[in-house]
Coordinates of C-alpha atoms in Angstrom, one line a residue:
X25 CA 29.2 -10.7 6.7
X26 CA 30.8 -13.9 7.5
X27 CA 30.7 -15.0 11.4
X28 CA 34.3 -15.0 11.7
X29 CA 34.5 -11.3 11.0
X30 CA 32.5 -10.4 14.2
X31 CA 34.1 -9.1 16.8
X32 CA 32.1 -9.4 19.3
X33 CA 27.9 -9.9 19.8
X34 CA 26.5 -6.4 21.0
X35 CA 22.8 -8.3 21.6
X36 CA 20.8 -11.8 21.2
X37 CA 17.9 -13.0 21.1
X38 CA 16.9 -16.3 19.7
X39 CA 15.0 -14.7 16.8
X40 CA 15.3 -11.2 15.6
X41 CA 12.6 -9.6 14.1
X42 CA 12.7 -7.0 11.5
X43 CA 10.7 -4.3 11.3
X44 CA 7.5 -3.3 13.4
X45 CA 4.2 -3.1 11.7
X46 CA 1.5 -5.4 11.7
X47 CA 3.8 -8.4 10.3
X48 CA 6.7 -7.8 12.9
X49 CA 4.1 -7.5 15.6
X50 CA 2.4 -10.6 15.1
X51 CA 5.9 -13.0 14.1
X52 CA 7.2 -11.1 17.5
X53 CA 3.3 -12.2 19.6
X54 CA 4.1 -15.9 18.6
X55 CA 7.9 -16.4 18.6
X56 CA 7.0 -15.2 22.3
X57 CA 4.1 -17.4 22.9
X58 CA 5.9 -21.0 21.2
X59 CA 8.6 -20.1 24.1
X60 CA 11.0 -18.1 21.8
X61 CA 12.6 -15.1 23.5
X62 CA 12.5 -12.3 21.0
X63 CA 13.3 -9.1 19.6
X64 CA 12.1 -6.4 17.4
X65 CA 14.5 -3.7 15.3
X66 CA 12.6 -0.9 13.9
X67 CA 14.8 1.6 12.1
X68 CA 12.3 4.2 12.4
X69 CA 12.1 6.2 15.8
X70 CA 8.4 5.4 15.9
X71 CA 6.0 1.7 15.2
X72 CA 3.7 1.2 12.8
X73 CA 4.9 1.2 9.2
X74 CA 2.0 1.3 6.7
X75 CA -0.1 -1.1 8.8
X76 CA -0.5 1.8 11.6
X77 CA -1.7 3.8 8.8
X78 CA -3.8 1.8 6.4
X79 CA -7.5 1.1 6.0
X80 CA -7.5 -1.9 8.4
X81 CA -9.5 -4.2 6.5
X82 CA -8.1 -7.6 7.2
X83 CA -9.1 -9.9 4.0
X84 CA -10.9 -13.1 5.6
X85 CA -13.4 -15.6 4.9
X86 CA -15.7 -18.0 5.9
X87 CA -14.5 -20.8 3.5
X88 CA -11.0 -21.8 2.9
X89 CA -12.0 -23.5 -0.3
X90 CA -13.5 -20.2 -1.8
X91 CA -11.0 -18.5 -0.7
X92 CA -7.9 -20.5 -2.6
X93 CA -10.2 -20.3 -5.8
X94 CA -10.0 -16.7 -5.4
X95 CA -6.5 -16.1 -4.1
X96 CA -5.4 -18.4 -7.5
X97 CA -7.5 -16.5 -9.8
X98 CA -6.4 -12.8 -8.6
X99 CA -2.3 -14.2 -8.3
X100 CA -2.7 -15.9 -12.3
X101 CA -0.2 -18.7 -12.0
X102 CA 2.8 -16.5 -10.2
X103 CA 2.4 -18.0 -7.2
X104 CA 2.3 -21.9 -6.1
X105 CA -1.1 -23.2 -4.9
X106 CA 0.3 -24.6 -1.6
X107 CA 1.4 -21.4 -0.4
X108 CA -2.2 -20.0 -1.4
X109 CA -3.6 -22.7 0.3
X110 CA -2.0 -22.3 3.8
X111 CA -3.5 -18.5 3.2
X112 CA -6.8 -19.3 2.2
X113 CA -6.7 -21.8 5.5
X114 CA -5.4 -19.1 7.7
X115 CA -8.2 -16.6 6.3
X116 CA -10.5 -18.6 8.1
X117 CA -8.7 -18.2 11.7
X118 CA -8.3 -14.4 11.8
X119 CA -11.0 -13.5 13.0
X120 CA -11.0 -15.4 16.2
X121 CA -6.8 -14.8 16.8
X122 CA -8.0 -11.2 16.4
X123 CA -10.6 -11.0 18.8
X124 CA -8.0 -13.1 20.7
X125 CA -5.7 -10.2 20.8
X126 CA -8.3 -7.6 21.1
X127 CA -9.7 -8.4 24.8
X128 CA -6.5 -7.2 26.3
X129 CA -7.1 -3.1 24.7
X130 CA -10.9 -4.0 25.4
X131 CA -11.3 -3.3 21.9
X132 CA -13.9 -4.1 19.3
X133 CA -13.6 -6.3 16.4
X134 CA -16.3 -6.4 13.2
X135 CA -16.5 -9.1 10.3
X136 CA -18.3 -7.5 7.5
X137 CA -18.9 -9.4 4.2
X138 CA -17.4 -7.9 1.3
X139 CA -17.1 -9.0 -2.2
X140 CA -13.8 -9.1 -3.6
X141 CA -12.6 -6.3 -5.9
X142 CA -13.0 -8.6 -9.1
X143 CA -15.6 -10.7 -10.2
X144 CA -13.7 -14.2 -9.8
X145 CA -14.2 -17.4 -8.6
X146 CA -14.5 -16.8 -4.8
X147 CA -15.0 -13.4 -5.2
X148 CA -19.0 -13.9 -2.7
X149 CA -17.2 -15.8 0.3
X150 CA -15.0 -13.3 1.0
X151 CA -15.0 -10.4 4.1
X152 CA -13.1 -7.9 6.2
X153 CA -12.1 -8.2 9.8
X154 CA -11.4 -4.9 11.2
X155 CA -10.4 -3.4 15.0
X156 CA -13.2 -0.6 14.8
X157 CA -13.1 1.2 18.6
X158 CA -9.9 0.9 20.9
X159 CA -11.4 3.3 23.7
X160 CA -7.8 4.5 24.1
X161 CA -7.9 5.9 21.0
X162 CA -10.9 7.6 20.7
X163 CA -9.7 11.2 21.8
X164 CA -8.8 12.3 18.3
X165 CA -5.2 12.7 19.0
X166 CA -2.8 11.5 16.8
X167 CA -1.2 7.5 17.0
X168 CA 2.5 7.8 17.3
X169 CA 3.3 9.4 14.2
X170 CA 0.3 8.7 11.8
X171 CA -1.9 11.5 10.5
X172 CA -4.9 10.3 12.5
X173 CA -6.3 7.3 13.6
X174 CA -7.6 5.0 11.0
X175 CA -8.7 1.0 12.0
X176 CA -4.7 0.0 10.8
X177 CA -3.8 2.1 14.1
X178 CA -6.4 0.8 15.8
X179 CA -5.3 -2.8 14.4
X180 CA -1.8 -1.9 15.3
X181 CA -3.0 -0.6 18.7
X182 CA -3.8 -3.8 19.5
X183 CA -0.7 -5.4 18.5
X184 CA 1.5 -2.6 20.3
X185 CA -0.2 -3.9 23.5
X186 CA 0.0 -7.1 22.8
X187 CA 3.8 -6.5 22.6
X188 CA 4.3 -4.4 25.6
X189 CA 1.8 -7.0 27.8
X190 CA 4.9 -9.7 26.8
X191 CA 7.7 -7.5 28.0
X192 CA 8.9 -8.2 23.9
X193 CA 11.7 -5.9 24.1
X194 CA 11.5 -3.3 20.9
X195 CA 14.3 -1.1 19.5
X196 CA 13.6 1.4 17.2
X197 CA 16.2 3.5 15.8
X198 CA 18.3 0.3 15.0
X199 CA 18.8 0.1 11.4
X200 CA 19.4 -3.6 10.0
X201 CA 22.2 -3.3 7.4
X202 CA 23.9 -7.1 6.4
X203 CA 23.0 -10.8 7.7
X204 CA 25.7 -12.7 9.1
X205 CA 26.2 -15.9 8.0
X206 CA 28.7 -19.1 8.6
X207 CA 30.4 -21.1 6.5
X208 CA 27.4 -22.7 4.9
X209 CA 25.3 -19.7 4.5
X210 CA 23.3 -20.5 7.7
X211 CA 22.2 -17.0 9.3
X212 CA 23.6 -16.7 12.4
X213 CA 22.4 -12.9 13.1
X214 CA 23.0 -9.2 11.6
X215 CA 24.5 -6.1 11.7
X216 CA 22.8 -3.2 12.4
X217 CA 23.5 0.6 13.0
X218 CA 22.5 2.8 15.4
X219 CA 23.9 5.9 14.8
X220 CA 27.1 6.0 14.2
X221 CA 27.4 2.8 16.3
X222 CA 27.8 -0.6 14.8
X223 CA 25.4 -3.8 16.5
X224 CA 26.1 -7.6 15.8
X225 CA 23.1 -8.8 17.1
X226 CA 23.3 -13.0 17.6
X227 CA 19.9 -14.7 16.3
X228 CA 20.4 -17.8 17.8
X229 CA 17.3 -20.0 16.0
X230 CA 16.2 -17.3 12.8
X231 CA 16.0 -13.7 11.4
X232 CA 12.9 -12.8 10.3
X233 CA 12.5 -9.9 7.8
X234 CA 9.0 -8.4 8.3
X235 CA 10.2 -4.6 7.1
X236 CA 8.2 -4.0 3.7
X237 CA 8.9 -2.9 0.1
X238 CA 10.6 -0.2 -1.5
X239 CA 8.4 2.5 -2.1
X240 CA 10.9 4.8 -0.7
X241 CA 13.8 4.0 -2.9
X242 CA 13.9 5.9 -6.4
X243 CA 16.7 3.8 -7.4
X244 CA 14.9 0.5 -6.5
X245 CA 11.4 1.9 -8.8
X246 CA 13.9 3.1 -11.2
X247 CA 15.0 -0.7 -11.9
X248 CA 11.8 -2.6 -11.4
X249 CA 8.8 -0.2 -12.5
X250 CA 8.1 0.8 -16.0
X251 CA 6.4 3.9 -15.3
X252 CA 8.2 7.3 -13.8
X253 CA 8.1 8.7 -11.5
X254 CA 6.4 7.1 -9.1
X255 CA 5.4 9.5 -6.4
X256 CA 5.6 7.7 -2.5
X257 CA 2.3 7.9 -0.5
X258 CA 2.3 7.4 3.3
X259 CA 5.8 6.0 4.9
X260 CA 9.2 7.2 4.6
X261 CA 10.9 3.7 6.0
X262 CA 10.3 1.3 3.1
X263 CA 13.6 1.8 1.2
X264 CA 14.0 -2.2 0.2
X265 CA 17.1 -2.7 3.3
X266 CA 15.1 -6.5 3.9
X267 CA 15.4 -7.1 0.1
X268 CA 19.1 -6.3 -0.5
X269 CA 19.9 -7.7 2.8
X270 CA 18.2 -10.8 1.5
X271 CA 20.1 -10.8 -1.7
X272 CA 23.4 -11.1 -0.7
X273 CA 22.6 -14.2 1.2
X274 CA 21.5 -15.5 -2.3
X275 CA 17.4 -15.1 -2.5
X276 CA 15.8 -15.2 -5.4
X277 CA 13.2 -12.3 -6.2
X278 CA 9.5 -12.0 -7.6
X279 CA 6.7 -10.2 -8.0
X280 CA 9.0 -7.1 -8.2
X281 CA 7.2 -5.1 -10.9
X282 CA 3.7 -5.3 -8.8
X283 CA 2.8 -2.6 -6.9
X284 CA -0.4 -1.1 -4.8
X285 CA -1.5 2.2 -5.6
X286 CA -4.0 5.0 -7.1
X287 CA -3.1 7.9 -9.1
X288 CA -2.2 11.5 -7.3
X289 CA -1.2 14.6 -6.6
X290 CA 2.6 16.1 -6.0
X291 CA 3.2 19.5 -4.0
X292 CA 5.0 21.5 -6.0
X293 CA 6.6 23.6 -3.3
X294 CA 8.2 20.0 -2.0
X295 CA 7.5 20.5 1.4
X296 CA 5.3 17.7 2.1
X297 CA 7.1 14.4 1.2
X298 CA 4.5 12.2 -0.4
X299 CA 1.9 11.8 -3.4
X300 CA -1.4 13.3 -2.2
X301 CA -4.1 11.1 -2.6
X302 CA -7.4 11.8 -4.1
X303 CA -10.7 12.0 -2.3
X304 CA -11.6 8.3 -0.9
X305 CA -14.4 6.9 -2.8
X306 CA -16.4 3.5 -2.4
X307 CA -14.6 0.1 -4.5
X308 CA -17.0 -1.4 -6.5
X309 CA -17.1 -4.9 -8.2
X310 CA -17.9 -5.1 -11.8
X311 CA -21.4 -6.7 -12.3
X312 CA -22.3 -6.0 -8.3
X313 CA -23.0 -2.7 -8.7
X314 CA -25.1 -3.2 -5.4
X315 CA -23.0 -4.4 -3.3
X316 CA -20.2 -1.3 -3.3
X317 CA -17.3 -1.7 -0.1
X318 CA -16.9 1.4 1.3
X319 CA -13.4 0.2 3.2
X320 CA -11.4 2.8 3.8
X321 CA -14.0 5.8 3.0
X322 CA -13.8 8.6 5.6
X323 CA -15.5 12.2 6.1
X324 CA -13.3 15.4 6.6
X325 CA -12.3 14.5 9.8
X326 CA -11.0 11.4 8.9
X327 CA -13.9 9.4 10.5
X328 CA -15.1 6.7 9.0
X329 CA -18.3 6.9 6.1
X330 CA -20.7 4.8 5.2
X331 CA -21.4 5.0 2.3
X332 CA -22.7 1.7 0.1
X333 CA -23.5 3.7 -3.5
X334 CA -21.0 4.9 -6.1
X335 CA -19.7 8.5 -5.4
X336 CA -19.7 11.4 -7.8
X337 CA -16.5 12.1 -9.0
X338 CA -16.1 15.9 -10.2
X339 CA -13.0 15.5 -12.6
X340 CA -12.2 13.8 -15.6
X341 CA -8.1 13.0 -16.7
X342 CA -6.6 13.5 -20.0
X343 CA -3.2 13.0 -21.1
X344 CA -0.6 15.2 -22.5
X345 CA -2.0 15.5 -25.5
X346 CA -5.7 16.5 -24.1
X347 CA -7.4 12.7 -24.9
X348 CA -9.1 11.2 -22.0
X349 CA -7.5 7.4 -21.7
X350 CA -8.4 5.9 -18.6
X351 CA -11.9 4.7 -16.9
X352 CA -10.6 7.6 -13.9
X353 CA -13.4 5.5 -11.2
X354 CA -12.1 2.4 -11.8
X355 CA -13.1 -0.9 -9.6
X356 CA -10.3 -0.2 -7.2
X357 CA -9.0 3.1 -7.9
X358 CA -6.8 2.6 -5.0
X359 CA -4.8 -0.4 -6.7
X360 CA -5.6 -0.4 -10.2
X361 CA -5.5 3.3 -10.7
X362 CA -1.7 3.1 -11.8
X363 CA -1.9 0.2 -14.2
X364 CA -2.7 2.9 -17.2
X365 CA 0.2 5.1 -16.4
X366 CA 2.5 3.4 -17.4
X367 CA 2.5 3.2 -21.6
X368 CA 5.4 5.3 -22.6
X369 CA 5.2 6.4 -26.6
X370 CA 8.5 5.6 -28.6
X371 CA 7.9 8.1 -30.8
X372 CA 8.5 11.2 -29.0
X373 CA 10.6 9.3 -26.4
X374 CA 8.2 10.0 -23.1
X375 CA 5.5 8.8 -20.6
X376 CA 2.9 10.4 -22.1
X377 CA 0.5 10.1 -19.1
X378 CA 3.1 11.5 -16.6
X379 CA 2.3 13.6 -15.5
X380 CA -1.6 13.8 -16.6
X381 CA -3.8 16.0 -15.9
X382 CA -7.2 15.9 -13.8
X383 CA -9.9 19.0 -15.2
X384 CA -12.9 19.8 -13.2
X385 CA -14.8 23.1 -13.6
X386 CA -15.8 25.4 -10.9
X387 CA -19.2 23.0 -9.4
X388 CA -16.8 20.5 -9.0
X389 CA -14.3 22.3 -7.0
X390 CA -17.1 23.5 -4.8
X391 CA -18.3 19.6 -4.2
X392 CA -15.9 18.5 -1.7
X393 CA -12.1 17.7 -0.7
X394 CA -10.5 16.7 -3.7
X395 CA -6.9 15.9 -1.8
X396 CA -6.4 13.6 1.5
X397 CA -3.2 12.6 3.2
X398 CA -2.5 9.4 4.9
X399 CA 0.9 9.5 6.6
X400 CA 3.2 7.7 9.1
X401 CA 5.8 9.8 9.8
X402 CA 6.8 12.4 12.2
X403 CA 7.6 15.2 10.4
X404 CA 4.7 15.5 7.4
X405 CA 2.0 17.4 7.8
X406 CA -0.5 18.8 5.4
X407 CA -4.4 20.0 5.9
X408 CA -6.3 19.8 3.1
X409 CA -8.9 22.5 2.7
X410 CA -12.4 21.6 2.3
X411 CA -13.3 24.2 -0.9
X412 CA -9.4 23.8 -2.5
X413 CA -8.9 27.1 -2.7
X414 CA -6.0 26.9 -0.7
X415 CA -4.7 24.3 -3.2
X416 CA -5.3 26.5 -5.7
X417 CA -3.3 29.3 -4.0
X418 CA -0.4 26.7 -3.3
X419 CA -0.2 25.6 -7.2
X420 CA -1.5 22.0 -6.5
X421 CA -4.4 23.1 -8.6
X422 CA -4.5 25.5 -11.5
X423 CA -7.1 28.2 -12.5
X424 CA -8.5 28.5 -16.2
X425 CA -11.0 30.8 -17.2
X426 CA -11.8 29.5 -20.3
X427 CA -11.0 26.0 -22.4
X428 CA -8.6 28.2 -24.6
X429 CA -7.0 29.7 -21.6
X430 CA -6.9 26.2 -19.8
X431 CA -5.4 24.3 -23.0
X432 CA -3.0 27.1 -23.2
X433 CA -1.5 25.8 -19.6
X434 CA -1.6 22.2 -20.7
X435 CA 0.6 23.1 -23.8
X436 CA -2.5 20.9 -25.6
X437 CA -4.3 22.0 -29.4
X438 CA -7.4 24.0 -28.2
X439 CA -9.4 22.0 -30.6
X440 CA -8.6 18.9 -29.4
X441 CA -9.2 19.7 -25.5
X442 CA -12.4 21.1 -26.3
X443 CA -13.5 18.0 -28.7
X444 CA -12.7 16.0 -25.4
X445 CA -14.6 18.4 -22.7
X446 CA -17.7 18.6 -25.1
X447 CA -17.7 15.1 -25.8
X448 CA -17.7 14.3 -22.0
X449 CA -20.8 16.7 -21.3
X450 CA -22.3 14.5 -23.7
X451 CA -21.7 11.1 -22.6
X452 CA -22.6 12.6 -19.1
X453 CA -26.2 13.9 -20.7
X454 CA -26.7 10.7 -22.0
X455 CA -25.6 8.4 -19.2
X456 CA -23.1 6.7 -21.4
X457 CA -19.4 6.9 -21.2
X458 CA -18.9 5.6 -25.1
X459 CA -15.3 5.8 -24.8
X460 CA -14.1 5.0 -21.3
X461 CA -17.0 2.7 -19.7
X462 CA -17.3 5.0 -16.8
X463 CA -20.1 4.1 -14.7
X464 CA -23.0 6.6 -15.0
X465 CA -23.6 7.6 -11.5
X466 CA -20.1 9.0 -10.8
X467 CA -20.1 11.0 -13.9
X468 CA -20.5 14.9 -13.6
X469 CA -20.5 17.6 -16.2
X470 CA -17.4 20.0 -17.0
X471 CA -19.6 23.6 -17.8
X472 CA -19.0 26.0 -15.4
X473 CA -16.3 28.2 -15.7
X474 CA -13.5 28.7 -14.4
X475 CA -11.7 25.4 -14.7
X476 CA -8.9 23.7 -13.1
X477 CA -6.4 21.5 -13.3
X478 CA -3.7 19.5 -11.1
X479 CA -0.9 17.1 -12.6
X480 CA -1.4 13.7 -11.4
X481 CA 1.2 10.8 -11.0
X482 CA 1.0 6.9 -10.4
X483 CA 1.2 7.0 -6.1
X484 CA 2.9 3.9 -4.9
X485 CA 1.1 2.8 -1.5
X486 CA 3.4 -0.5 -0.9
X487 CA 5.5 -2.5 -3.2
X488 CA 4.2 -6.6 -3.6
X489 CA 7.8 -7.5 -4.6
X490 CA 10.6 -9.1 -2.7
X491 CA 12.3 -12.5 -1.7
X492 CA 10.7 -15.5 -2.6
X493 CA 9.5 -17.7 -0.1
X494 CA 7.9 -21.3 0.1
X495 CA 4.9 -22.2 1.8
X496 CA 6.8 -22.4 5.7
X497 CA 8.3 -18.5 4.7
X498 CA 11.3 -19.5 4.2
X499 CA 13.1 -17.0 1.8
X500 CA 14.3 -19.6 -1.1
X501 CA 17.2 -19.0 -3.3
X502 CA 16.7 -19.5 -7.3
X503 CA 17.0 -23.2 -7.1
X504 CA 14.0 -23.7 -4.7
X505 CA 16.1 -24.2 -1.8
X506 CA 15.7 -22.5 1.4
X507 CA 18.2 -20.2 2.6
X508 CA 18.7 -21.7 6.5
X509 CA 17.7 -19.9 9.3
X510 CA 15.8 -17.2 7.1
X511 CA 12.6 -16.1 7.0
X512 CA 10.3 -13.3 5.7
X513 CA 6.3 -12.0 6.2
X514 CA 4.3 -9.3 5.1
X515 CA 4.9 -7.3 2.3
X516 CA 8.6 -8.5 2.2
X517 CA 8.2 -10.7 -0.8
X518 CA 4.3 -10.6 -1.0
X519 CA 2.5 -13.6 -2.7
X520 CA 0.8 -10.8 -5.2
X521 CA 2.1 -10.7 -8.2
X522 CA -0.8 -10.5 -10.7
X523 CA -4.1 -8.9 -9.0
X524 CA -3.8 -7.8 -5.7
X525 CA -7.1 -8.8 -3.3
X526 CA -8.1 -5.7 -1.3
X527 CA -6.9 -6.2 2.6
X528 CA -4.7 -9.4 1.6
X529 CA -1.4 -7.8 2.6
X530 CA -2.6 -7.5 6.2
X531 CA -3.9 -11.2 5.6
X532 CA -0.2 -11.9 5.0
X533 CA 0.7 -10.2 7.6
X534 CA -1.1 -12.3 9.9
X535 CA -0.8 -15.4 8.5
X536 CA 2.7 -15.3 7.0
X537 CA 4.2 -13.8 10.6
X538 CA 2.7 -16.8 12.6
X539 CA 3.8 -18.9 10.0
X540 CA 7.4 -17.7 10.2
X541 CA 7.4 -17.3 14.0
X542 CA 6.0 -20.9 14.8
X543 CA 8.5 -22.2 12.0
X544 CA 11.1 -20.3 13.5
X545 CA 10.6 -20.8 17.1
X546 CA 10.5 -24.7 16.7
X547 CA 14.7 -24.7 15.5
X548 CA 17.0 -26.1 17.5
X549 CA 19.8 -23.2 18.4
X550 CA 22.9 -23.0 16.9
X551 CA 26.0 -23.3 19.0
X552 CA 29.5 -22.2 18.9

């Protein structure tokens, strides 16, 4: 919209955040501090976006040089060194701004060392920096609308009080729809909705989009990921408004193909609106077998689990044809566990991989859990039982009781499903995966009848793709020039567009929101 067209300005601040996760929070914590007043727009009746619900493992280091040689090995040349530097040298500062933040909920902060997922250049001088206790929440109630509190609420937590402690005023429910702009394409504000009520809200220094990907728009996967369909996991609000709002002001796009996420389940009643995910098991590092991260690993209750060795993993995955094609414990099953999904066979005109299938026998439905949610959103709600029987009984899970009987379900040649079952029973007797590479220790036999079987899909947890932006987050148009007034952190146009480095999207939510805030808050304001 052009500023001439607006009537009239329903609201103003002199820079208007969008979106409240951990990005928003932080660009909103120093726009305020610099001596910015400020705003946040959450479209969502409830905070948090995927931050509230992730692992909350802040990527961080000791050693900003380490660090660049490993952000510029895992983002392969699709992303300019002096934006990975200003990363790499704000790695280093997290820890202290989070402590920083952290004294006001009397919370506790831990820096553990933690290799990164890949064996690369900088891969031994990296860590986490995680909010572990927030005595408020503690009581094993729910945070807002998450499934249960993980250390991204607690992270959030902190945030959240950080906000209400500046009296940052925060409207959720307020739907940003189309930057205004003048003649120049200078970004004077944006319209939003609420309700049926159309806002012009006046940004008198900057916007600042800090409202995520588009996991949650099917047209959006449709047109930049190969593989479908692509089953959501955790938060409804991603639907890419900061990216098309971003595009009509003339930005130029990247990393839009790369996306974060494992493989996983679907419910086939459709009642619960995301991709289950499968049972949480340690990352490891190829060649550091001893030095496993167990980030994100929790027990039934959803508390966290140490646990620093390899886990058993009771399944095995074969494709629509009954052949096994995929390491299924890869080094970060939560990131790279999509990548082999996505081949789609000319021949016969189909992905044949989607949906594959996961078999286990009846030990391994006996061994634990094999589903988990991880939610933010007000309505979901699914308890996983700890046998699977109840899976079982919903249709998540099928029962076999033999392998003719079982291949007869997969619509697979007998022969060939139990060439692939027997020849797994023997790599696992002989602690050798000869056709995968699986790592011995998480390997367990497929013997005991009855069998079963789910359909399993590529889960997206968060897109990486999204407006370009230079090293001051400025969202850039094609020609390298920066669209005025304009600005973006977070996952809105993430810098990972190759490998993704376990915890670095909260790193760029930290880094790239003060960047963007003190950037922002240092303009001169516009004027009639």
């Amino acid at each position: 919209m052009k500023i001439h067209q607006v009537p009239a300005w329903d609201m103003e601040a002199d820079v208007v955040v969008v979106g409240f996760g951990a990005a928003g929070g932080v660009t909103a914590i120093e726009t305020h501090d610099a001596g910015s007043s400020v705003i946040i727009l959450e479209k969502m009746l409830f905070p948090g976006g995927l931050s509230a619900v992730s692992a909350g493992g802040i990527r961080v280091s000791e050693d900003a040089e380490e660090a660049f040689s490993y952000l510029k090995a895992t983002c392969g040349g699709r992303t300019p060194d002096d934006i990975l530097r200003v990363i790499a040298d704000g790695m280093t500062e997290i820890p202290d701004y989070i402590r920083g933040l952290a004294k006001l909920s009397n919370a506790t902060v831990k820096v553990t060392p933690a290799l990164g997922n890949y064996p690369l250049p900088g891969c031994e001088a990296l860590a986490y920096c995680e909010v572990s206790e927030v005595p408020e929440l503690e009581n094993g109630e729910r945070y807002h609308a998450t499934h249960s509190t993980k250390n991204g609420g607690r992270l959030f937590k902190v945030i959240e009080d950080n906000i209400t402690a500046r009296k940052i005023p925060v409207h959720t429910g307020i739907a940003a729809r189309e930057l205004i702009v003048d003649a120049d394409n200078e970004v004077r504000g944006l319209v939003a909705r609420k309700g049926d009520q159309t806002l012009h809200i006046r940004a008198s220094k900057a916007v600042i989009l800090t409202c995520g990907g588009f996991e949650n728009d099917d047209e959006m996967k449709q047109q930049y990921f190969q593989a479908k369909p692509v089953l959501p996991g955790s938060f409804a609000g991603n639907t890419g408004d900061g990216i098309r709002m971003a595009q009509a002001v003339g930005a130029d796009l990247w990393h839009m193909w790369h996306y974060h996420g494992p493989y996983g389940l679907q419910d086939p009643k459709g009642e619960y609106p995301f991709g289950f995910y499968l049972k949480a098991v340690p990352m490891w590092t190829p060649g550091h077998l001893d030095k496993v991260s167990d980030l994100g690993v929790v027990d039934d209750h959803g508390k966290p689990l140490s646990q620093k060795s390899l886990a058993k993993m009771a399944w095995i995955v074969v494709d629509q044809d009954g052949h096994r094609f995929m390491d299924e414990y890869l080094p970060y099953p939560g990131d790279m566990g999509v990548r082999p999904f996505d081949i789609f066979d000319s021949k016969r005109q189909r992905f044949p991989r989607i949906p594959a299938y996961m078999i286990f026998d009846e030990n391994g439905r006996k061994m634990y859990a094999m589903g988990r949610t991880a939610f933010n959103d007000a309505d979901a709600h699914y308890d996983w039982s700890p046998d699977n029987l109840k899976e079982v009984e919903r249709g998540i899970f099928e029962k076999a009781n033999s392998i003719e009987e079982l291949a007869g379900k997969l619509k697979v040649e007998v022969r060939r499903l139990e060439e692939t079952i027997i020849n797994w029973n023997r790599y696992v007797a002989d602690g050798f995966d000869y056709e995968q590479g699986r790592q011995p220790d998480t390997m367990v036999p497929i013997d005991t009848p009855p069998y079963y079987f789910g359909r399993v899909y590529p889960v997206v947890i968060n897109t990486q793709g999204g407006p370009r932006h230079n090293v001051r987050q400025e969202i850039v148009n094609p020609f390298d020039q920066p669209i005025s007034r304009l600005y973006a952190a977070g996952e809105m146009g993430s810098v990972f567009g190759h490998l993704y480095m376990g915890g670095g999207n909260l790193t760029e939510c930290v880094v790239g929101g003060w960047i963007a805030a003190r950037e922002a808050a240092a303009l001169s304001p516009w004027t009639d």
